[in-house]
Structures are given as structure tokens and as C-alpha cells.
Short mmCIF file of the N, C-alpha and C atoms (twelve columns), coordinates in Angstrom:
data_MODEL
# 
_entry.id   MODEL 
# 
loop_
_atom_site.group_PDB 
_atom_site.id 
_atom_site.type_symbol 
_atom_site.label_atom_id 
_atom_site.label_alt_id 
_atom_site.label_comp_id 
_atom_site.label_asym_id 
_atom_site.label_seq_id 
_atom_site.Cartn_x 
_atom_site.Cartn_y 
_atom_site.Cartn_z 
_atom_site.pdbx_PDB_model_num 
ATOM 1   N N  . MET A 1   131.507 125.627 101.727 1 
ATOM 2   C CA . MET A 1   130.253 124.944 101.499 1 
ATOM 3   C C  . MET A 1   129.741 125.258 100.089 1 
ATOM 4   N N  . LEU A 2   129.098 124.290 99.495  1 
ATOM 5   C CA . LEU A 2   128.617 124.448 98.128  1 
ATOM 6   C C  . LEU A 2   127.557 125.538 97.983  1 
ATOM 7   N N  . HIS A 3   126.725 125.716 99.000  1 
ATOM 8   C CA . HIS A 3   125.687 126.738 98.872  1 
ATOM 9   C C  . HIS A 3   126.287 128.141 98.708  1 
ATOM 10  N N  . TRP A 4   127.439 128.379 99.323  1 
ATOM 11  C CA . TRP A 4   128.103 129.678 99.130  1 
ATOM 12  C C  . TRP A 4   128.604 129.812 97.695  1 
ATOM 13  N N  . LYS A 5   129.224 128.764 97.215  1 
ATOM 14  C CA . LYS A 5   129.792 128.791 95.867  1 
ATOM 15  C C  . LYS A 5   128.720 129.050 94.807  1 
ATOM 16  N N  . PHE A 6   127.558 128.452 94.968  1 
ATOM 17  C CA . PHE A 6   126.508 128.579 93.960  1 
ATOM 18  C C  . PHE A 6   125.444 129.618 94.312  1 
ATOM 19  N N  . GLY A 7   125.583 130.254 95.476  1 
ATOM 20  C CA . GLY A 7   124.639 131.306 95.858  1 
ATOM 21  C C  . GLY A 7   123.221 130.813 96.113  1 
ATOM 22  N N  . ILE A 8   123.097 129.636 96.698  1 
ATOM 23  C CA . ILE A 8   121.767 129.098 96.993  1 
ATOM 24  C C  . ILE A 8   121.564 129.060 98.502  1 
ATOM 25  N N  . PRO A 9   120.316 129.120 98.966  1 
ATOM 26  C CA . PRO A 9   120.062 129.099 100.406 1 
ATOM 27  C C  . PRO A 9   120.454 127.759 101.036 1 
ATOM 28  N N  . ASN A 10  120.867 127.817 102.276 1 
ATOM 29  C CA . ASN A 10  121.177 126.629 103.057 1 
ATOM 30  C C  . ASN A 10  120.313 126.675 104.306 1 
ATOM 31  N N  . TYR A 11  119.502 125.663 104.495 1 
ATOM 32  C CA . TYR A 11  118.596 125.620 105.643 1 
ATOM 33  C C  . TYR A 11  119.082 124.582 106.638 1 
ATOM 34  N N  . ILE A 12  119.085 124.952 107.901 1 
ATOM 35  C CA . ILE A 12  119.490 124.052 108.970 1 
ATOM 36  C C  . ILE A 12  118.317 123.931 109.934 1 
ATOM 37  N N  . SER A 13  117.981 122.697 110.282 1 
ATOM 38  C CA . SER A 13  116.917 122.483 111.269 1 
ATOM 39  C C  . SER A 13  117.321 121.324 112.174 1 
ATOM 40  N N  . ASP A 14  116.558 121.114 113.222 1 
ATOM 41  C CA . ASP A 14  116.816 120.006 114.136 1 
ATOM 42  C C  . ASP A 14  116.121 118.727 113.685 1 
ATOM 43  N N  . LEU A 15  115.435 118.761 112.578 1 
ATOM 44  C CA . LEU A 15  114.714 117.592 112.078 1 
ATOM 45  C C  . LEU A 15  115.684 116.512 111.614 1 
ATOM 46  N N  . LEU A 16  115.490 115.300 112.108 1 
ATOM 47  C CA . LEU A 16  116.229 114.131 111.628 1 
ATOM 48  C C  . LEU A 16  115.275 113.369 110.727 1 
ATOM 49  N N  . TRP A 17  115.688 113.154 109.487 1 
ATOM 50  C CA . TRP A 17  114.775 112.563 108.513 1 
ATOM 51  C C  . TRP A 17  115.574 111.888 107.434 1 
ATOM 52  N N  . GLU A 18  115.149 110.727 107.041 1 
ATOM 53  C CA . GLU A 18  115.865 109.955 106.032 1 
ATOM 54  C C  . GLU A 18  115.206 110.138 104.670 1 
ATOM 55  N N  . GLY A 19  116.014 110.298 103.653 1 
ATOM 56  C CA . GLY A 19  115.504 110.517 102.304 1 
ATOM 57  C C  . GLY A 19  114.627 109.394 101.794 1 
ATOM 58  N N  . GLY A 20  114.862 108.163 102.242 1 
ATOM 59  C CA . GLY A 20  114.031 107.043 101.810 1 
ATOM 60  C C  . GLY A 20  112.639 107.085 102.386 1 
ATOM 61  N N  . ASN A 21  112.412 108.004 103.311 1 
ATOM 62  C CA . ASN A 21  111.095 108.138 103.928 1 
ATOM 63  C C  . ASN A 21  110.373 109.357 103.362 1 
ATOM 64  N N  . CYS A 22  110.564 109.598 102.090 1 
ATOM 65  C CA . CYS A 22  109.975 110.769 101.453 1 
ATOM 66  C C  . CYS A 22  109.450 110.402 100.069 1 
ATOM 67  N N  . LEU A 23  108.203 110.727 99.838  1 
ATOM 68  C CA . LEU A 23  107.640 110.616 98.502  1 
ATOM 69  C C  . LEU A 23  106.882 111.913 98.242  1 
ATOM 70  N N  . VAL A 24  107.283 112.643 97.222  1 
ATOM 71  C CA . VAL A 24  106.594 113.879 96.864  1 
ATOM 72  C C  . VAL A 24  105.961 113.702 95.494  1 
ATOM 73  N N  . ASP A 25  104.872 114.441 95.277  1 
ATOM 74  C CA . ASP A 25  104.146 114.280 94.019  1 
ATOM 75  C C  . ASP A 25  104.451 115.374 93.001  1 
ATOM 76  N N  . GLY A 26  105.288 116.332 93.356  1 
ATOM 77  C CA . GLY A 26  105.644 117.383 92.417  1 
ATOM 78  C C  . GLY A 26  104.700 118.566 92.407  1 
ATOM 79  N N  . ILE A 27  103.584 118.471 93.120  1 
ATOM 80  C CA . ILE A 27  102.619 119.578 93.158  1 
ATOM 81  C C  . ILE A 27  102.274 119.974 94.591  1 
ATOM 82  N N  . GLY A 28  103.213 119.722 95.527  1 
ATOM 83  C CA . GLY A 28  103.030 120.182 96.894  1 
ATOM 84  C C  . GLY A 28  102.587 119.137 97.883  1 
ATOM 85  N N  . GLY A 29  102.530 117.877 97.492  1 
ATOM 86  C CA . GLY A 29  102.143 116.818 98.412  1 
ATOM 87  C C  . GLY A 29  103.346 115.985 98.820  1 
ATOM 88  N N  . LEU A 30  103.390 115.623 100.092 1 
ATOM 89  C CA . LEU A 30  104.477 114.822 100.632 1 
ATOM 90  C C  . LEU A 30  103.878 113.709 101.470 1 
ATOM 91  N N  . VAL A 31  104.380 112.487 101.318 1 
ATOM 92  C CA . VAL A 31  103.966 111.358 102.145 1 
ATOM 93  C C  . VAL A 31  105.198 110.807 102.830 1 
ATOM 94  N N  . THR A 32  105.089 110.566 104.128 1 
ATOM 95  C CA . THR A 32  106.159 109.991 104.924 1 
ATOM 96  C C  . THR A 32  105.522 109.094 105.970 1 
ATOM 97  N N  . SER A 33  106.326 108.349 106.710 1 
ATOM 98  C CA . SER A 33  105.762 107.453 107.719 1 
ATOM 99  C C  . SER A 33  106.026 107.978 109.124 1 
ATOM 100 N N  . THR A 34  105.373 107.326 110.097 1 
ATOM 101 C CA . THR A 34  105.521 107.741 111.488 1 
ATOM 102 C C  . THR A 34  106.926 107.490 112.033 1 
ATOM 103 N N  . SER A 35  107.775 106.822 111.276 1 
ATOM 104 C CA . SER A 35  109.166 106.692 111.752 1 
ATOM 105 C C  . SER A 35  109.823 108.066 111.845 1 
ATOM 106 N N  . SER A 36  109.266 109.048 111.134 1 
ATOM 107 C CA . SER A 36  109.767 110.428 111.259 1 
ATOM 108 C C  . SER A 36  109.616 110.924 112.691 1 
ATOM 109 N N  . TYR A 37  108.563 110.492 113.372 1 
ATOM 110 C CA . TYR A 37  108.379 110.867 114.773 1 
ATOM 111 C C  . TYR A 37  109.416 110.155 115.646 1 
ATOM 112 N N  . THR A 38  109.560 108.851 115.421 1 
ATOM 113 C CA . THR A 38  110.467 108.040 116.232 1 
ATOM 114 C C  . THR A 38  111.896 108.547 116.161 1 
ATOM 115 N N  . HIS A 39  112.361 108.911 114.978 1 
ATOM 116 C CA . HIS A 39  113.739 109.366 114.804 1 
ATOM 117 C C  . HIS A 39  114.014 110.715 115.461 1 
ATOM 118 N N  . ASN A 40  112.984 111.400 115.886 1 
ATOM 119 C CA . ASN A 40  113.157 112.738 116.460 1 
ATOM 120 C C  . ASN A 40  112.862 112.813 117.943 1 
ATOM 121 N N  . THR A 41  112.806 111.649 118.620 1 
ATOM 122 C CA . THR A 41  112.503 111.636 120.050 1 
ATOM 123 C C  . THR A 41  113.739 111.680 120.936 1 
ATOM 124 N N  . ASP A 42  114.929 111.588 120.353 1 
ATOM 125 C CA . ASP A 42  116.138 111.580 121.169 1 
ATOM 126 C C  . ASP A 42  116.707 112.988 121.341 1 
ATOM 127 N N  . THR A 43  117.803 113.077 122.084 1 
ATOM 128 C CA . THR A 43  118.423 114.383 122.354 1 
ATOM 129 C C  . THR A 43  119.777 114.535 121.671 1 
ATOM 130 N N  . VAL A 44  120.111 113.623 120.763 1 
ATOM 131 C CA . VAL A 44  121.392 113.709 120.056 1 
ATOM 132 C C  . VAL A 44  121.254 114.694 118.903 1 
ATOM 133 N N  . GLY A 45  122.083 115.721 118.916 1 
ATOM 134 C CA . GLY A 45  122.020 116.763 117.893 1 
ATOM 135 C C  . GLY A 45  123.075 116.606 116.818 1 
ATOM 136 N N  . ARG A 46  123.491 117.733 116.277 1 
ATOM 137 C CA . ARG A 46  124.468 117.747 115.179 1 
ATOM 138 C C  . ARG A 46  125.856 117.334 115.644 1 
ATOM 139 N N  . LEU A 47  126.596 116.742 114.725 1 
ATOM 140 C CA . LEU A 47  127.982 116.363 114.973 1 
ATOM 141 C C  . LEU A 47  128.872 117.580 114.712 1 
ATOM 142 N N  . ASN A 48  129.733 117.894 115.668 1 
ATOM 143 C CA . ASN A 48  130.662 119.020 115.529 1 
ATOM 144 C C  . ASN A 48  132.098 118.525 115.615 1 
ATOM 145 N N  . TRP A 49  132.962 119.214 114.871 1 
ATOM 146 C CA . TRP A 49  134.389 118.901 114.880 1 
ATOM 147 C C  . TRP A 49  135.135 120.143 114.437 1 
ATOM 148 N N  . ASP A 50  136.273 120.400 115.037 1 
ATOM 149 C CA . ASP A 50  137.052 121.578 114.649 1 
ATOM 150 C C  . ASP A 50  137.794 121.378 113.337 1 
ATOM 151 N N  . GLY A 51  137.760 120.175 112.779 1 
ATOM 152 C CA . GLY A 51  138.366 119.909 111.484 1 
ATOM 153 C C  . GLY A 51  139.775 119.362 111.539 1 
ATOM 154 N N  . SER A 52  140.385 119.368 112.725 1 
ATOM 155 C CA . SER A 52  141.756 118.866 112.788 1 
ATOM 156 C C  . SER A 52  141.996 117.946 113.986 1 
ATOM 157 N N  . ASN A 53  141.500 118.299 115.143 1 
ATOM 158 C CA . ASN A 53  141.765 117.534 116.354 1 
ATOM 159 C C  . ASN A 53  140.643 116.523 116.598 1 
ATOM 160 N N  . PRO A 54  140.913 115.223 116.480 1 
ATOM 161 C CA . PRO A 54  139.863 114.216 116.653 1 
ATOM 162 C C  . PRO A 54  139.209 114.216 118.035 1 
ATOM 163 N N  . THR A 55  139.917 114.742 119.045 1 
ATOM 164 C CA . THR A 55  139.325 114.757 120.385 1 
ATOM 165 C C  . THR A 55  138.209 115.794 120.511 1 
ATOM 166 N N  . THR A 56  138.051 116.652 119.510 1 
ATOM 167 C CA . THR A 56  136.986 117.662 119.574 1 
ATOM 168 C C  . THR A 56  135.683 117.182 118.929 1 
ATOM 169 N N  . ILE A 57  135.663 115.963 118.391 1 
ATOM 170 C CA . ILE A 57  134.439 115.438 117.774 1 
ATOM 171 C C  . ILE A 57  133.416 115.172 118.869 1 
ATOM 172 N N  . LYS A 58  132.248 115.774 118.726 1 
ATOM 173 C CA . LYS A 58  131.183 115.570 119.721 1 
ATOM 174 C C  . LYS A 58  129.833 115.894 119.098 1 
ATOM 175 N N  . TYR A 59  128.807 115.369 119.720 1 
ATOM 176 C CA . TYR A 59  127.433 115.672 119.309 1 
ATOM 177 C C  . TYR A 59  126.858 116.743 120.218 1 
ATOM 178 N N  . ASP A 60  126.148 117.687 119.631 1 
ATOM 179 C CA . ASP A 60  125.402 118.655 120.424 1 
ATOM 180 C C  . ASP A 60  124.178 117.961 121.008 1 
ATOM 181 N N  . LYS A 61  123.676 118.529 122.075 1 
ATOM 182 C CA . LYS A 61  122.392 118.069 122.609 1 
ATOM 183 C C  . LYS A 61  121.294 118.921 121.979 1 
ATOM 184 N N  . ARG A 62  120.135 118.329 121.806 1 
ATOM 185 C CA . ARG A 62  119.003 119.057 121.258 1 
ATOM 186 C C  . ARG A 62  117.742 118.637 121.991 1 
ATOM 187 N N  . GLU A 63  116.715 119.447 121.859 1 
ATOM 188 C CA . GLU A 63  115.421 119.111 122.421 1 
ATOM 189 C C  . GLU A 63  114.726 118.118 121.493 1 
ATOM 190 N N  . PRO A 64  114.092 117.083 122.034 1 
ATOM 191 C CA . PRO A 64  113.322 116.174 121.175 1 
ATOM 192 C C  . PRO A 64  112.199 116.947 120.481 1 
ATOM 193 N N  . LEU A 65  111.851 116.524 119.286 1 
ATOM 194 C CA . LEU A 65  110.764 117.163 118.548 1 
ATOM 195 C C  . LEU A 65  109.470 116.388 118.755 1 
ATOM 196 N N  . SER A 66  108.395 117.121 118.942 1 
ATOM 197 C CA . SER A 66  107.075 116.502 119.068 1 
ATOM 198 C C  . SER A 66  106.566 116.151 117.668 1 
ATOM 199 N N  . PRO A 67  105.543 115.304 117.572 1 
ATOM 200 C CA . PRO A 67  104.951 115.022 116.260 1 
ATOM 201 C C  . PRO A 67  104.496 116.283 115.524 1 
ATOM 202 N N  . SER A 68  103.972 117.252 116.236 1 
ATOM 203 C CA . SER A 68  103.537 118.489 115.566 1 
ATOM 204 C C  . SER A 68  104.745 119.291 115.067 1 
ATOM 205 N N  . ASP A 69  105.866 119.254 115.808 1 
ATOM 206 C CA . ASP A 69  107.100 119.906 115.333 1 
ATOM 207 C C  . ASP A 69  107.591 119.249 114.045 1 
ATOM 208 N N  . VAL A 70  107.579 117.912 114.022 1 
ATOM 209 C CA . VAL A 70  108.040 117.174 112.843 1 
ATOM 210 C C  . VAL A 70  107.187 117.549 111.636 1 
ATOM 211 N N  . LYS A 71  105.870 117.547 111.810 1 
ATOM 212 C CA . LYS A 71  104.982 117.877 110.692 1 
ATOM 213 C C  . LYS A 71  105.193 119.327 110.249 1 
ATOM 214 N N  . TYR A 72  105.415 120.222 111.195 1 
ATOM 215 C CA . TYR A 72  105.680 121.622 110.858 1 
ATOM 216 C C  . TYR A 72  106.924 121.739 109.980 1 
ATOM 217 N N  . TYR A 73  108.029 121.102 110.422 1 
ATOM 218 C CA . TYR A 73  109.269 121.156 109.638 1 
ATOM 219 C C  . TYR A 73  109.071 120.579 108.237 1 
ATOM 220 N N  . LEU A 74  108.417 119.420 108.161 1 
ATOM 221 C CA . LEU A 74  108.225 118.784 106.857 1 
ATOM 222 C C  . LEU A 74  107.382 119.655 105.934 1 
ATOM 223 N N  . SER A 75  106.353 120.268 106.479 1 
ATOM 224 C CA . SER A 75  105.457 121.081 105.655 1 
ATOM 225 C C  . SER A 75  106.070 122.411 105.275 1 
ATOM 226 N N  . ASN A 76  106.626 123.107 106.240 1 
ATOM 227 C CA . ASN A 76  107.078 124.477 106.008 1 
ATOM 228 C C  . ASN A 76  108.504 124.593 105.477 1 
ATOM 229 N N  . LEU A 77  109.411 123.814 105.997 1 
ATOM 230 C CA . LEU A 77  110.784 123.885 105.516 1 
ATOM 231 C C  . LEU A 77  110.872 123.403 104.072 1 
ATOM 232 N N  . LEU A 78  110.067 122.404 103.735 1 
ATOM 233 C CA . LEU A 78  110.084 121.856 102.381 1 
ATOM 234 C C  . LEU A 78  109.033 122.491 101.473 1 
ATOM 235 N N  . GLY A 79  108.198 123.384 102.004 1 
ATOM 236 C CA . GLY A 79  107.226 124.098 101.184 1 
ATOM 237 C C  . GLY A 79  106.094 123.242 100.646 1 
ATOM 238 N N  . GLN A 80  105.674 122.268 101.423 1 
ATOM 239 C CA . GLN A 80  104.598 121.386 100.967 1 
ATOM 240 C C  . GLN A 80  103.233 121.921 101.388 1 
ATOM 241 N N  . ARG A 81  102.258 121.783 100.498 1 
ATOM 242 C CA . ARG A 81  100.889 122.186 100.822 1 
ATOM 243 C C  . ARG A 81  100.171 121.109 101.624 1 
ATOM 244 N N  . GLN A 82  100.487 119.859 101.368 1 
ATOM 245 C CA . GLN A 82  99.848  118.753 102.076 1 
ATOM 246 C C  . GLN A 82  100.921 117.759 102.504 1 
ATOM 247 N N  . THR A 83  101.034 117.531 103.801 1 
ATOM 248 C CA . THR A 83  101.972 116.547 104.330 1 
ATOM 249 C C  . THR A 83  101.149 115.448 104.981 1 
ATOM 250 N N  . THR A 84  101.303 114.230 104.497 1 
ATOM 251 C CA . THR A 84  100.568 113.088 105.014 1 
ATOM 252 C C  . THR A 84  101.554 112.156 105.691 1 
ATOM 253 N N  . ILE A 85  101.271 111.854 106.960 1 
ATOM 254 C CA . ILE A 85  102.133 110.959 107.721 1 
ATOM 255 C C  . ILE A 85  101.312 109.717 108.045 1 
ATOM 256 N N  . VAL A 86  101.765 108.586 107.539 1 
ATOM 257 C CA . VAL A 86  101.018 107.329 107.674 1 
ATOM 258 C C  . VAL A 86  101.749 106.382 108.614 1 
ATOM 259 N N  . PRO A 87  101.022 105.400 109.156 1 
ATOM 260 C CA . PRO A 87  101.677 104.439 110.062 1 
ATOM 261 C C  . PRO A 87  102.801 103.681 109.363 1 
ATOM 262 N N  . THR A 88  103.876 103.447 110.097 1 
ATOM 263 C CA . THR A 88  104.989 102.656 109.581 1 
ATOM 264 C C  . THR A 88  104.508 101.227 109.369 1 
ATOM 265 N N  . LEU A 89  104.950 100.620 108.291 1 
ATOM 266 C CA . LEU A 89  104.556 99.249  107.997 1 
ATOM 267 C C  . LEU A 89  105.180 98.255  108.964 1 
ATOM 268 N N  . ASN A 90  104.461 97.166  109.174 1 
ATOM 269 C CA . ASN A 90  105.046 96.022  109.864 1 
ATOM 270 C C  . ASN A 90  105.974 95.340  108.871 1 
ATOM 271 N N  . ASN A 91  107.019 94.735  109.338 1 
ATOM 272 C CA . ASN A 91  107.914 93.919  108.509 1 
ATOM 273 C C  . ASN A 91  108.626 94.694  107.412 1 
ATOM 274 N N  . ASP A 92  108.972 95.934  107.653 1 
ATOM 275 C CA . ASP A 92  109.713 96.696  106.636 1 
ATOM 276 C C  . ASP A 92  111.211 96.672  106.903 1 
ATOM 277 N N  . GLY A 93  111.632 95.845  107.817 1 
ATOM 278 C CA . GLY A 93  113.044 95.759  108.160 1 
ATOM 279 C C  . GLY A 93  113.468 96.808  109.163 1 
ATOM 280 N N  . GLY A 94  112.509 97.540  109.714 1 
ATOM 281 C CA . GLY A 94  112.806 98.551  110.722 1 
ATOM 282 C C  . GLY A 94  113.200 99.908  110.177 1 
ATOM 283 N N  . THR A 95  113.109 100.113 108.865 1 
ATOM 284 C CA . THR A 95  113.538 101.387 108.298 1 
ATOM 285 C C  . THR A 95  112.455 102.449 108.365 1 
ATOM 286 N N  . GLY A 96  111.196 102.052 108.185 1 
ATOM 287 C CA . GLY A 96  110.122 103.029 108.112 1 
ATOM 288 C C  . GLY A 96  110.091 103.780 106.800 1 
ATOM 289 N N  . HIS A 97  110.929 103.389 105.858 1 
ATOM 290 C CA . HIS A 97  111.019 104.103 104.586 1 
ATOM 291 C C  . HIS A 97  109.779 103.901 103.734 1 
ATOM 292 N N  . ILE A 98  109.173 104.991 103.340 1 
ATOM 293 C CA . ILE A 98  107.991 104.941 102.498 1 
ATOM 294 C C  . ILE A 98  108.312 104.415 101.109 1 
ATOM 295 N N  . ASP A 99  109.546 104.592 100.654 1 
ATOM 296 C CA . ASP A 99  109.891 104.129 99.308  1 
ATOM 297 C C  . ASP A 99  109.970 102.606 99.213  1 
ATOM 298 N N  . LEU A 100 109.873 101.904 100.340 1 
ATOM 299 C CA . LEU A 100 109.845 100.458 100.301 1 
ATOM 300 C C  . LEU A 100 108.459 99.912  99.965  1 
ATOM 301 N N  . TYR A 101 107.413 100.711 100.190 1 
ATOM 302 C CA . TYR A 101 106.080 100.168 99.978  1 
ATOM 303 C C  . TYR A 101 105.135 101.092 99.216  1 
ATOM 304 N N  . LEU A 102 105.651 102.173 98.693  1 
ATOM 305 C CA . LEU A 102 104.817 103.060 97.892  1 
ATOM 306 C C  . LEU A 102 105.700 103.719 96.848  1 
ATOM 307 N N  . ASP A 103 105.210 103.813 95.636  1 
ATOM 308 C CA . ASP A 103 105.984 104.411 94.559  1 
ATOM 309 C C  . ASP A 103 105.037 105.225 93.688  1 
ATOM 310 N N  . ALA A 104 105.460 106.387 93.271  1 
ATOM 311 C CA . ALA A 104 104.630 107.216 92.402  1 
ATOM 312 C C  . ALA A 104 104.564 106.556 91.027  1 
ATOM 313 N N  . THR A 105 103.344 106.296 90.567  1 
ATOM 314 C CA . THR A 105 103.203 105.701 89.242  1 
ATOM 315 C C  . THR A 105 102.959 106.772 88.194  1 
ATOM 316 N N  . GLU A 106 102.302 107.844 88.597  1 
ATOM 317 C CA . GLU A 106 102.088 108.964 87.681  1 
ATOM 318 C C  . GLU A 106 102.282 110.244 88.468  1 
ATOM 319 N N  . GLU A 107 103.479 110.816 88.361  1 
ATOM 320 C CA . GLU A 107 103.753 112.044 89.068  1 
ATOM 321 C C  . GLU A 107 102.792 113.139 88.646  1 
ATOM 322 N N  . ASN A 108 102.494 114.033 89.550  1 
ATOM 323 C CA . ASN A 108 101.591 115.165 89.357  1 
ATOM 324 C C  . ASN A 108 100.133 114.753 89.233  1 
ATOM 325 N N  . LYS A 109 99.824  113.465 89.336  1 
ATOM 326 C CA . LYS A 109 98.427  113.038 89.286  1 
ATOM 327 C C  . LYS A 109 98.017  112.337 90.568  1 
ATOM 328 N N  . LYS A 110 98.907  112.318 91.551  1 
ATOM 329 C CA . LYS A 110 98.645  111.692 92.836  1 
ATOM 330 C C  . LYS A 110 98.181  110.242 92.686  1 
ATOM 331 N N  . LYS A 111 98.807  109.521 91.791  1 
ATOM 332 C CA . LYS A 111 98.514  108.099 91.634  1 
ATOM 333 C C  . LYS A 111 99.732  107.330 92.109  1 
ATOM 334 N N  . CYS A 112 99.512  106.461 93.059  1 
ATOM 335 C CA . CYS A 112 100.610 105.685 93.607  1 
ATOM 336 C C  . CYS A 112 100.241 104.212 93.631  1 
ATOM 337 N N  . ALA A 113 101.241 103.387 93.582  1 
ATOM 338 C CA . ALA A 113 101.043 101.945 93.635  1 
ATOM 339 C C  . ALA A 113 101.819 101.381 94.809  1 
ATOM 340 N N  . PRO A 114 101.172 100.520 95.588  1 
ATOM 341 C CA . PRO A 114 101.902 99.885  96.687  1 
ATOM 342 C C  . PRO A 114 102.923 98.905  96.141  1 
ATOM 343 N N  . ARG A 115 104.054 98.826  96.827  1 
ATOM 344 C CA . ARG A 115 105.074 97.839  96.490  1 
ATOM 345 C C  . ARG A 115 104.938 96.668  97.450  1 
ATOM 346 N N  . ALA A 116 105.387 95.552  97.060  1 
ATOM 347 C CA . ALA A 116 105.460 94.343  97.884  1 
ATOM 348 C C  . ALA A 116 104.184 94.097  98.683  1 
ATOM 349 N N  . PRO A 117 103.023 93.983  98.015  1 
ATOM 350 C CA . PRO A 117 101.773 93.819  98.748  1 
ATOM 351 C C  . PRO A 117 101.701 92.534  99.551  1 
ATOM 352 N N  . PHE A 118 102.561 91.568  99.271  1 
ATOM 353 C CA . PHE A 118 102.512 90.308  100.006 1 
ATOM 354 C C  . PHE A 118 102.927 90.459  101.464 1 
ATOM 355 N N  . TRP A 119 103.633 91.546  101.816 1 
ATOM 356 C CA . TRP A 119 103.962 91.752  103.218 1 
ATOM 357 C C  . TRP A 119 103.526 93.103  103.739 1 
ATOM 358 N N  . SER A 120 102.816 93.861  102.938 1 
ATOM 359 C CA . SER A 120 102.427 95.207  103.328 1 
ATOM 360 C C  . SER A 120 101.247 95.197  104.289 1 
ATOM 361 N N  . ASN A 121 101.180 96.225  105.058 1 
ATOM 362 C CA . ASN A 121 100.080 96.429  105.985 1 
ATOM 363 C C  . ASN A 121 98.930  97.065  105.198 1 
ATOM 364 N N  . ALA A 122 97.862  96.316  104.990 1 
ATOM 365 C CA . ALA A 122 96.757  96.774  104.142 1 
ATOM 366 C C  . ALA A 122 96.138  98.068  104.673 1 
ATOM 367 N N  . LEU A 123 96.074  98.242  105.986 1 
ATOM 368 C CA . LEU A 123 95.501  99.462  106.554 1 
ATOM 369 C C  . LEU A 123 96.311  100.678 106.134 1 
ATOM 370 N N  . THR A 124 97.633  100.583 106.169 1 
ATOM 371 C CA . THR A 124 98.485  101.699 105.765 1 
ATOM 372 C C  . THR A 124 98.292  102.020 104.292 1 
ATOM 373 N N  . ILE A 125 98.233  101.005 103.445 1 
ATOM 374 C CA . ILE A 125 98.044  101.237 102.017 1 
ATOM 375 C C  . ILE A 125 96.708  101.927 101.764 1 
ATOM 376 N N  . CYS A 126 95.654  101.495 102.442 1 
ATOM 377 C CA . CYS A 126 94.346  102.150 102.287 1 
ATOM 378 C C  . CYS A 126 94.403  103.598 102.765 1 
ATOM 379 N N  . THR A 127 95.110  103.842 103.870 1 
ATOM 380 C CA . THR A 127 95.268  105.206 104.380 1 
ATOM 381 C C  . THR A 127 96.001  106.065 103.356 1 
ATOM 382 N N  . LEU A 128 97.044  105.515 102.764 1 
ATOM 383 C CA . LEU A 128 97.785  106.253 101.739 1 
ATOM 384 C C  . LEU A 128 96.896  106.576 100.543 1 
ATOM 385 N N  . GLU A 129 96.143  105.595 100.080 1 
ATOM 386 C CA . GLU A 129 95.300  105.824 98.925  1 
ATOM 387 C C  . GLU A 129 94.263  106.909 99.204  1 
ATOM 388 N N  . ARG A 130 93.637  106.877 100.394 1 
ATOM 389 C CA . ARG A 130 92.663  107.919 100.752 1 
ATOM 390 C C  . ARG A 130 93.332  109.287 100.847 1 
ATOM 391 N N  . ALA A 131 94.513  109.339 101.471 1 
ATOM 392 C CA . ALA A 131 95.217  110.614 101.640 1 
ATOM 393 C C  . ALA A 131 95.609  111.212 100.308 1 
ATOM 394 N N  . LEU A 132 96.050  110.362 99.395  1 
ATOM 395 C CA . LEU A 132 96.505  110.864 98.104  1 
ATOM 396 C C  . LEU A 132 95.358  111.290 97.186  1 
ATOM 397 N N  . LYS A 133 94.164  110.800 97.460  1 
ATOM 398 C CA . LYS A 133 92.999  111.213 96.662  1 
ATOM 399 C C  . LYS A 133 92.438  112.536 97.125  1 
ATOM 400 N N  . ALA A 134 92.796  112.940 98.356  1 
ATOM 401 C CA . ALA A 134 92.272  114.192 98.936  1 
ATOM 402 C C  . ALA A 134 92.785  115.410 98.200  1 
# 
């Protein structure tokens, strides 16, 4: 594993989370959508394989994570001071990715601009703007 080669920590958690559902401001703030909750309600865990025999490929079972567990992992594992979880947009293609409708315009100043306002959920954008001003 690369972390051994370079002497860096490797963290393992049960959190399932997609990189496109992450926007950080560089000063401890993180914004993600409620799809983070949805992706963590199942019992499918990590994929295991012995590395040679294909019949040994299997998924571990895991306990579903509650919304408070998800927020805990996002805040503490990633070292964020403020984690804001906003409602998933309607009509985002089912991804829940925050990078589809919000982009940092000025990093470290908590200024963000909504993307694709013609199909965005105005309530979510207002929630994001209020959260980022806090």
C-alpha cells in the first residue's frame, strides 16, 4: 500500500461517500448533500478478495450508519470544524453530488456560486448560502 511506502496515515471507516459530494473551503468548512445519508443505509461493506482465487471475492456485511454517524465521520475523520449537510437537489440526475450545483468562487472566503440555476432547487441554494455565511 502507498501509505506504507510514504509513511502517511491510512484511515479506514464504514462511511460510503463520493468525492463529487464534497466541497471544502480550505479553512475547516465542508458542504455535502443528504445523499450521504442515503448511501449509508445499506448493509453492504468492504469488498474482500484473497488476491488470487476469484471465488473468494465477497462483500463484508456492515451496520447501516445513522445520519448522526455520517456527520460524525465527515466532521471528525476529515478534521472539519463545520460540516453542513443540505438537501439533495431535485433533477440532479440522482447523484446528489454537491459539485453539480455549487462551486467555490473564492476559496478561504466562504463565497460560493450556484451552478445551473435554471434547474436548481432554490431552497437548497438559500440554505447553502446561509450555512456558508455562518
